[in-house]
Amino acid sequence: MQQQVSVVTLGTADLLRSRRFYVEGFGWTPVFENEEIVFYQMNGFVLGTFSTPSLETDMNRSGLTTPGAFSLAHNVATQEDVEPTMRRLVAVGGHVLRQADAPPHGGFRGYVADPDDHAWEIAWNPAWTIDERGLVRFGL
Amino acid sequence: MQQQVSVVTLGTADLLRSRRFYVEGFGWTPVFENEEIVFYQMNGFVLGTFSTPSLETDMNRSGLTTPGAFSLAHNVATQEDVEPTMRRLVAVGGHVLRQADAPPHGGFRGYVADPDDHAWEIAWNPAWTIDERGLVRFGL
């Protein structure tokens, strides 16, 4: 079967607050939005921010909680880009979970939670390649 | 900034149980693994399954819970592929959250939780395009 994820959907309590974090913080542009969902075309898949009650209805499950046992990462081009990116995210409603430092496996990274407490690692990892379309390849 | 996610990391209580779900259920091949993490090279990004205590240490936060307020989706090529894919995932430790049916926006989909209760939507959506490398493009 294709080694493929089509959508990553984040539940949100306040769609406009979330939209501000992603549009003004990361500088991303929605590809579609209405009153309950905002979609972003990403590097080979789609990111959605979706009203949590609507997500619960769609998956037929209630009681979704935060912080969930997952994280997302966004890689930047240089070590010097990590902290300014974190500061930009904090300025639009994020909060720092871990100040940037060097992990055991190399590189440099910190963590910022979005306004719904979803964790983002902001990382510089020189072992991984990222092409001009944003396609990321694992490397050691 | 590049509209890019480099990693989606799922916390897991039992790495081998999780590995079985992804390798035998989805049929995916790890690109790297050790005793606390398994990485899969996906369509433009990397999926990681990581011991939840290690994830908590890395992000400097305790108390990660499931089910978290998020979901992932995997799209299949035809409507007829949805239910057999769900059955294959259930056979290796998943459980059905929502039996497959037609959502209001079109297509056909159901939800299966992985052994750590992370929700996967298995979807057929004829409006979205997926190329031979698995790169997914939003469509209406």
mmCIF file of C-alpha atoms in Angstrom:
data_model
loop_
_atom_site.group_PDB
_atom_site.id
_atom_site.type_symbol
_atom_site.label_atom_id
_atom_site.label_comp_id
_atom_site.label_asym_id
_atom_site.label_seq_id
_atom_site.Cartn_x
_atom_site.Cartn_y
_atom_site.Cartn_z
ATOM 1 C CA MET A 1 0.000 0.000 0.000
ATOM 2 C CA GLN A 2 1.156 3.526 -0.740
ATOM 3 C CA GLN A 3 3.279 4.903 2.121
ATOM 4 C CA GLN A 4 1.100 7.984 2.236
ATOM 5 C CA VAL A 5 -0.743 10.297 4.637
ATOM 6 C CA SER A 6 -3.289 12.531 2.916
ATOM 7 C CA VAL A 7 -4.381 14.781 5.783
ATOM 8 C CA VAL A 8 -3.201 15.798 9.243
ATOM 9 C CA THR A 9 -6.171 17.323 11.070
ATOM 10 C CA LEU A 10 -5.793 19.360 14.265
ATOM 11 C CA GLY A 11 -8.824 19.956 16.464
ATOM 12 C CA THR A 12 -9.283 23.579 17.469
ATOM 13 C CA ALA A 13 -11.495 25.382 19.969
ATOM 14 C CA ASP A 14 -11.259 28.685 18.100
ATOM 15 C CA LEU A 15 -10.711 28.545 14.370
ATOM 16 C CA LEU A 16 -9.773 32.201 13.925
ATOM 17 C CA ARG A 17 -7.254 32.104 16.764
ATOM 18 C CA SER A 18 -5.695 29.006 15.190
ATOM 19 C CA ARG A 19 -5.767 30.581 11.723
ATOM 20 C CA ARG A 20 -3.830 33.582 13.023
ATOM 21 C CA PHE A 21 -1.110 31.294 14.446
ATOM 22 C CA TYR A 22 -0.611 29.449 11.156
ATOM 23 C CA VAL A 23 -1.101 32.369 8.737
ATOM 24 C CA GLU A 24 0.759 35.089 10.638
ATOM 25 C CA GLY A 25 3.177 32.889 12.605
ATOM 26 C CA PHE A 26 4.276 30.387 9.989
ATOM 27 C CA GLY A 27 3.264 32.624 7.091
ATOM 28 C CA TRP A 28 1.170 29.923 5.444
ATOM 29 C CA THR A 29 -1.727 30.509 3.055
ATOM 30 C CA PRO A 30 -4.979 28.517 3.297
ATOM 31 C CA VAL A 31 -6.084 26.659 0.172
ATOM 32 C CA PHE A 32 -9.686 26.482 1.432
ATOM 33 C CA GLU A 33 -11.624 27.710 4.443
ATOM 34 C CA ASN A 34 -15.139 27.953 5.758
ATOM 35 C CA GLU A 35 -16.685 28.462 9.207
ATOM 36 C CA GLU A 36 -15.545 25.092 10.594
ATOM 37 C CA ILE A 37 -12.320 24.154 8.788
ATOM 38 C CA VAL A 38 -9.184 25.712 7.295
ATOM 39 C CA PHE A 39 -7.064 23.613 4.903
ATOM 40 C CA TYR A 40 -3.422 24.300 4.017
ATOM 41 C CA GLN A 41 -1.733 22.581 1.051
ATOM 42 C CA MET A 42 1.510 21.255 2.497
ATOM 43 C CA ASN A 43 4.508 19.301 1.163
ATOM 44 C CA GLY A 44 2.709 16.306 -0.303
ATOM 45 C CA PHE A 45 -0.276 16.294 2.027
ATOM 46 C CA VAL A 46 -2.950 18.615 3.441
ATOM 47 C CA LEU A 47 -3.043 20.147 6.943
ATOM 48 C CA GLY A 48 -6.496 20.875 8.314
ATOM 49 C CA THR A 49 -7.556 22.835 11.387
ATOM 50 C CA PHE A 50 -11.047 21.736 12.261
ATOM 51 C CA SER A 51 -13.476 22.652 15.016
ATOM 52 C CA THR A 52 -12.963 19.941 17.671
ATOM 53 C CA PRO A 53 -16.718 19.217 18.059
ATOM 54 C CA SER A 54 -16.942 18.756 14.281
ATOM 55 C CA LEU A 55 -13.910 16.462 14.337
ATOM 56 C CA GLU A 56 -15.512 14.426 17.124
ATOM 57 C CA THR A 57 -18.733 14.114 15.116
ATOM 58 C CA ASP A 58 -16.805 13.121 12.009
ATOM 59 C CA MET A 59 -14.778 10.409 13.764
ATOM 60 C CA ASN A 60 -17.768 9.316 15.879
ATOM 61 C CA ARG A 61 -15.894 9.748 19.154
ATOM 62 C CA SER A 62 -16.208 12.226 21.985
ATOM 63 C CA GLY A 63 -13.751 13.231 24.702
ATOM 64 C CA LEU A 64 -10.794 14.305 22.568
ATOM 65 C CA THR A 65 -8.226 15.883 24.879
ATOM 66 C CA THR A 66 -5.120 18.052 24.771
ATOM 67 C CA PRO A 67 -2.228 17.858 24.987
ATOM 68 C CA GLY A 68 -2.403 14.735 22.831
ATOM 69 C CA ALA A 69 0.447 12.229 22.617
ATOM 70 C CA PHE A 70 1.861 13.536 19.343
ATOM 71 C CA SER A 71 3.910 16.344 17.882
ATOM 72 C CA LEU A 72 4.524 17.962 14.534
ATOM 73 C CA ALA A 73 7.834 19.360 13.349
ATOM 74 C CA HIS A 74 8.744 22.155 10.976
ATOM 75 C CA ASN A 75 12.337 22.244 9.792
ATOM 76 C CA VAL A 76 14.176 25.437 9.031
ATOM 77 C CA ALA A 77 17.195 25.990 6.804
ATOM 78 C CA THR A 78 19.783 27.056 9.379
ATOM 79 C CA GLN A 79 20.411 26.846 13.105
ATOM 80 C CA GLU A 80 20.001 30.626 13.250
ATOM 81 C CA ASP A 81 16.423 30.367 11.984
ATOM 82 C CA VAL A 82 15.166 28.259 14.927
ATOM 83 C CA GLU A 83 14.784 30.891 17.655
ATOM 84 C CA PRO A 84 13.358 33.716 15.482
ATOM 85 C CA THR A 85 10.755 31.259 14.157
ATOM 86 C CA MET A 86 9.816 30.283 17.715
ATOM 87 C CA ARG A 87 9.530 33.950 18.711
ATOM 88 C CA ARG A 88 7.263 34.665 15.744
ATOM 89 C CA LEU A 89 4.964 31.805 16.784
ATOM 90 C CA VAL A 90 4.861 32.996 20.392
ATOM 91 C CA ALA A 91 3.945 36.492 19.215
ATOM 92 C CA VAL A 92 0.750 35.130 17.639
ATOM 93 C CA GLY A 93 -0.540 32.959 20.451
ATOM 94 C CA GLY A 94 1.953 30.110 20.843
ATOM 95 C CA HIS A 95 3.814 29.278 24.023
ATOM 96 C CA VAL A 96 7.247 27.788 24.506
ATOM 97 C CA LEU A 97 7.423 24.204 25.791
ATOM 98 C CA ARG A 98 11.180 23.835 25.414
ATOM 99 C CA GLN A 99 13.678 26.554 24.675
ATOM 100 C CA ALA A 100 15.876 25.679 21.728
ATOM 101 C CA ASP A 101 18.929 23.535 22.398
ATOM 102 C CA ALA A 102 20.946 20.752 20.784
ATOM 103 C CA PRO A 103 19.373 17.267 20.995
ATOM 104 C CA PRO A 104 21.545 14.142 21.389
ATOM 105 C CA HIS A 105 21.014 13.159 17.739
ATOM 106 C CA GLY A 106 22.404 16.456 16.429
ATOM 107 C CA GLY A 107 21.036 19.676 15.042
ATOM 108 C CA PHE A 108 19.141 22.275 17.075
ATOM 109 C CA ARG A 109 15.497 22.527 18.120
ATOM 110 C CA GLY A 110 12.858 23.844 20.481
ATOM 111 C CA TYR A 111 9.140 23.254 20.971
ATOM 112 C CA VAL A 112 6.243 25.709 20.793
ATOM 113 C CA ALA A 113 2.604 24.785 21.441
ATOM 114 C CA ASP A 114 -0.068 26.313 19.218
ATOM 115 C CA PRO A 115 -3.067 28.086 20.824
ATOM 116 C CA ASP A 116 -4.858 24.708 21.145
ATOM 117 C CA ASP A 117 -1.796 23.147 22.850
ATOM 118 C CA HIS A 118 -0.681 21.116 19.825
ATOM 119 C CA ALA A 119 3.116 20.797 20.011
ATOM 120 C CA TRP A 120 5.378 21.981 17.193
ATOM 121 C CA GLU A 121 9.078 21.205 17.141
ATOM 122 C CA ILE A 122 11.010 23.898 15.271
ATOM 123 C CA ALA A 123 14.148 22.150 14.110
ATOM 124 C CA TRP A 124 17.318 22.528 12.159
ATOM 125 C CA ASN A 125 18.639 19.117 11.154
ATOM 126 C CA PRO A 126 21.534 19.156 8.689
ATOM 127 C CA ALA A 127 21.233 15.387 8.069
ATOM 128 C CA TRP A 128 17.807 15.689 6.441
ATOM 129 C CA THR A 129 17.290 17.085 2.951
ATOM 130 C CA ILE A 130 14.425 19.392 2.013
ATOM 131 C CA ASP A 131 13.929 20.350 -1.616
ATOM 132 C CA GLU A 132 12.537 23.596 -2.985
ATOM 133 C CA ARG A 133 8.989 22.207 -2.868
ATOM 134 C CA GLY A 134 9.415 21.403 0.836
ATOM 135 C CA LEU A 135 9.677 17.630 0.311
ATOM 136 C CA VAL A 136 11.574 16.202 3.274
ATOM 137 C CA ARG A 137 13.819 13.139 3.212
ATOM 138 C CA PHE A 138 15.025 11.284 6.276
ATOM 139 C CA GLY A 139 18.777 11.129 6.749
ATOM 140 C CA LEU A 140 21.308 10.150 9.381
ATOM 141 C CA MET B 1 8.231 30.534 5.183
ATOM 142 C CA GLN B 2 8.113 27.143 3.497
ATOM 143 C CA GLN B 3 4.653 25.585 3.874
ATOM 144 C CA GLN B 4 6.223 22.419 5.212
ATOM 145 C CA VAL B 5 5.893 19.804 7.959
ATOM 146 C CA SER B 6 8.993 17.650 8.363
ATOM 147 C CA VAL B 7 7.799 15.097 10.925
ATOM 148 C CA VAL B 8 4.550 13.803 12.395
ATOM 149 C CA THR B 9 5.392 11.993 15.634
ATOM 150 C CA LEU B 10 2.937 9.672 17.383
ATOM 151 C CA GLY B 11 3.511 8.728 21.001
ATOM 152 C CA THR B 12 3.266 5.013 21.682
ATOM 153 C CA ALA B 13 3.121 2.896 24.833
ATOM 154 C CA ASP B 14 4.409 -0.211 23.036
ATOM 155 C CA LEU B 15 6.684 0.328 20.074
ATOM 156 C CA LEU B 16 6.490 -3.231 18.737
ATOM 157 C CA ARG B 17 2.696 -3.318 18.921
ATOM 158 C CA SER B 18 2.600 -0.011 17.040
ATOM 159 C CA ARG B 19 5.166 -1.241 14.504
ATOM 160 C CA ARG B 20 3.010 -4.279 13.731
ATOM 161 C CA PHE B 21 0.009 -2.043 13.017
ATOM 162 C CA TYR B 22 1.940 0.144 10.555
ATOM 163 C CA VAL B 23 4.113 -2.539 8.934
ATOM 164 C CA GLU B 24 1.554 -5.354 8.676
ATOM 165 C CA GLY B 25 -1.620 -3.266 8.535
ATOM 166 C CA PHE B 26 -0.621 -0.462 6.174
ATOM 167 C CA GLY B 27 2.227 -2.467 4.663
ATOM 168 C CA TRP B 28 4.759 0.298 5.262
ATOM 169 C CA THR B 29 8.525 -0.153 5.623
ATOM 170 C CA PRO B 30 10.556 1.666 8.279
ATOM 171 C CA VAL B 31 13.472 3.767 7.076
ATOM 172 C CA PHE B 32 15.091 3.673 10.542
ATOM 173 C CA GLU B 33 14.358 2.069 13.888
ATOM 174 C CA ASN B 34 15.881 1.569 17.303
ATOM 175 C CA GLU B 35 14.539 0.689 20.753
ATOM 176 C CA GLU B 36 12.605 3.932 21.231
ATOM 177 C CA ILE B 37 11.614 5.166 17.758
ATOM 178 C CA VAL B 38 10.533 3.897 14.343
ATOM 179 C CA PHE B 39 10.654 6.297 11.373
ATOM 180 C CA TYR B 40 8.787 5.840 8.084
ATOM 181 C CA GLN B 41 9.654 7.904 4.991
ATOM 182 C CA MET B 42 6.277 9.208 3.808
ATOM 183 C CA ASN B 43 5.055 11.400 0.945
ATOM 184 C CA GLY B 44 7.237 14.450 1.482
ATOM 185 C CA PHE B 45 7.670 14.117 5.237
ATOM 186 C CA VAL B 46 8.628 11.573 7.908
ATOM 187 C CA LEU B 47 6.260 9.711 10.250
ATOM 188 C CA GLY B 48 7.723 8.706 13.599
ATOM 189 C CA THR B 49 6.361 6.430 16.286
ATOM 190 C CA PHE B 50 8.131 7.297 19.501
ATOM 191 C CA SER B 51 7.916 6.020 23.062
ATOM 192 C CA THR B 52 5.564 8.484 24.800
ATOM 193 C CA PRO B 53 7.889 9.022 27.815
ATOM 194 C CA SER B 54 10.723 9.813 25.389
ATOM 195 C CA LEU B 55 8.455 12.218 23.485
ATOM 196 C CA GLU B 56 7.523 13.906 26.767
ATOM 197 C CA THR B 57 11.183 14.264 27.686
ATOM 198 C CA ASP B 58 12.004 15.650 24.246
ATOM 199 C CA MET B 59 9.240 18.256 24.292
ATOM 200 C CA ASN B 60 9.765 19.017 28.001
ATOM 201 C CA ARG B 61 6.138 18.357 28.890
ATOM 202 C CA SER B 62 4.439 15.589 30.855
ATOM 203 C CA GLY B 63 0.843 14.454 30.881
ATOM 204 C CA LEU B 64 0.328 13.692 27.198
ATOM 205 C CA THR B 65 -3.064 12.012 26.815
ATOM 206 C CA THR B 66 -5.051 9.992 24.326
ATOM 207 C CA PRO B 67 -7.250 10.270 22.436
ATOM 208 C CA GLY B 68 -5.747 13.580 21.383
ATOM 209 C CA ALA B 69 -7.676 16.189 19.432
ATOM 210 C CA PHE B 70 -6.283 15.276 16.027
ATOM 211 C CA SER B 71 -6.549 12.710 13.278
ATOM 212 C CA LEU B 72 -4.530 11.463 10.356
ATOM 213 C CA ALA B 73 -5.948 10.306 7.035
ATOM 214 C CA HIS B 74 -4.776 7.795 4.464
ATOM 215 C CA ASN B 75 -6.457 7.981 1.074
ATOM 216 C CA VAL B 76 -7.082 4.938 -1.081
ATOM 217 C CA ALA B 77 -7.594 4.740 -4.837
ATOM 218 C CA THR B 78 -11.194 3.525 -5.000
ATOM 219 C CA GLN B 79 -14.295 3.402 -2.825
ATOM 220 C CA GLU B 80 -13.963 -0.393 -2.798
ATOM 221 C CA ASP B 81 -10.561 -0.149 -1.100
ATOM 222 C CA VAL B 82 -11.870 1.602 2.033
ATOM 223 C CA GLU B 83 -13.430 -1.283 3.948
ATOM 224 C CA PRO B 84 -10.774 -3.945 3.192
ATOM 225 C CA THR B 85 -8.106 -1.487 4.364
ATOM 226 C CA MET B 86 -10.016 -0.900 7.586
ATOM 227 C CA ARG B 87 -10.386 -4.656 8.134
ATOM 228 C CA ARG B 88 -6.655 -5.173 7.618
ATOM 229 C CA LEU B 89 -5.887 -2.521 10.259
ATOM 230 C CA VAL B 90 -8.346 -4.061 12.721
ATOM 231 C CA ALA B 91 -6.719 -7.456 12.217
ATOM 232 C CA VAL B 92 -3.409 -6.072 13.527
ATOM 233 C CA GLY B 93 -4.608 -4.247 16.625
ATOM 234 C CA GLY B 94 -6.747 -1.344 15.390
ATOM 235 C CA HIS B 95 -10.356 -0.760 16.374
ATOM 236 C CA VAL B 96 -13.154 0.822 14.389
ATOM 237 C CA LEU B 97 -14.323 4.260 15.503
ATOM 238 C CA ARG B 98 -16.706 4.855 12.608
ATOM 239 C CA GLN B 99 -17.826 2.311 10.057
ATOM 240 C CA ALA B 100 -17.300 3.549 6.509
ATOM 241 C CA ASP B 101 -20.011 5.731 5.038
ATOM 242 C CA ALA B 102 -20.391 8.730 2.721
ATOM 243 C CA PRO B 103 -19.587 12.102 4.341
ATOM 244 C CA PRO B 104 -21.526 15.268 3.368
ATOM 245 C CA HIS B 105 -18.599 16.585 1.298
ATOM 246 C CA GLY B 106 -18.493 13.500 -0.936
ATOM 247 C CA GLY B 107 -16.391 10.375 -1.223
ATOM 248 C CA PHE B 108 -16.433 7.521 1.278
ATOM 249 C CA ARG B 109 -14.605 7.049 4.588
ATOM 250 C CA GLY B 110 -14.373 5.377 7.970
ATOM 251 C CA TYR B 111 -12.151 5.755 11.029
ATOM 252 C CA VAL B 112 -9.888 3.209 12.726
ATOM 253 C CA ALA B 113 -7.841 3.919 15.872
ATOM 254 C CA ASP B 114 -4.324 2.515 16.078
ATOM 255 C CA PRO B 115 -3.286 0.474 19.173
ATOM 256 C CA ASP B 116 -2.399 3.734 20.983
ATOM 257 C CA ASP B 117 -5.811 5.235 20.144
ATOM 258 C CA HIS B 118 -4.535 7.592 17.440
ATOM 259 C CA ALA B 119 -7.331 8.044 14.890
ATOM 260 C CA TRP B 120 -6.864 7.236 11.204
ATOM 261 C CA GLU B 121 -9.448 8.167 8.618
ATOM 262 C CA ILE B 122 -9.362 5.758 5.682
ATOM 263 C CA ALA B 123 -10.808 7.729 2.804
ATOM 264 C CA TRP B 124 -11.632 7.668 -0.868
ATOM 265 C CA ASN B 125 -11.979 11.217 -2.162
ATOM 266 C CA PRO B 126 -12.245 11.518 -5.940
ATOM 267 C CA ALA B 127 -11.740 15.307 -5.807
ATOM 268 C CA TRP B 128 -8.184 15.022 -4.521
ATOM 269 C CA THR B 129 -5.275 13.950 -6.706
ATOM 270 C CA ILE B 130 -2.489 11.631 -5.544
ATOM 271 C CA ASP B 131 0.479 11.003 -7.799
ATOM 272 C CA GLU B 132 2.584 7.845 -8.084
ATOM 273 C CA ARG B 133 4.907 9.090 -5.322
ATOM 274 C CA GLY B 134 1.930 9.546 -2.990
ATOM 275 C CA LEU B 135 1.961 13.351 -3.157
ATOM 276 C CA VAL B 136 -1.529 14.559 -2.315
ATOM 277 C CA ARG B 137 -3.178 17.706 -3.669
ATOM 278 C CA PHE B 138 -6.283 19.310 -2.217
ATOM 279 C CA GLY B 139 -9.273 19.566 -4.558
ATOM 280 C CA LEU B 140 -12.979 20.397 -4.419
#
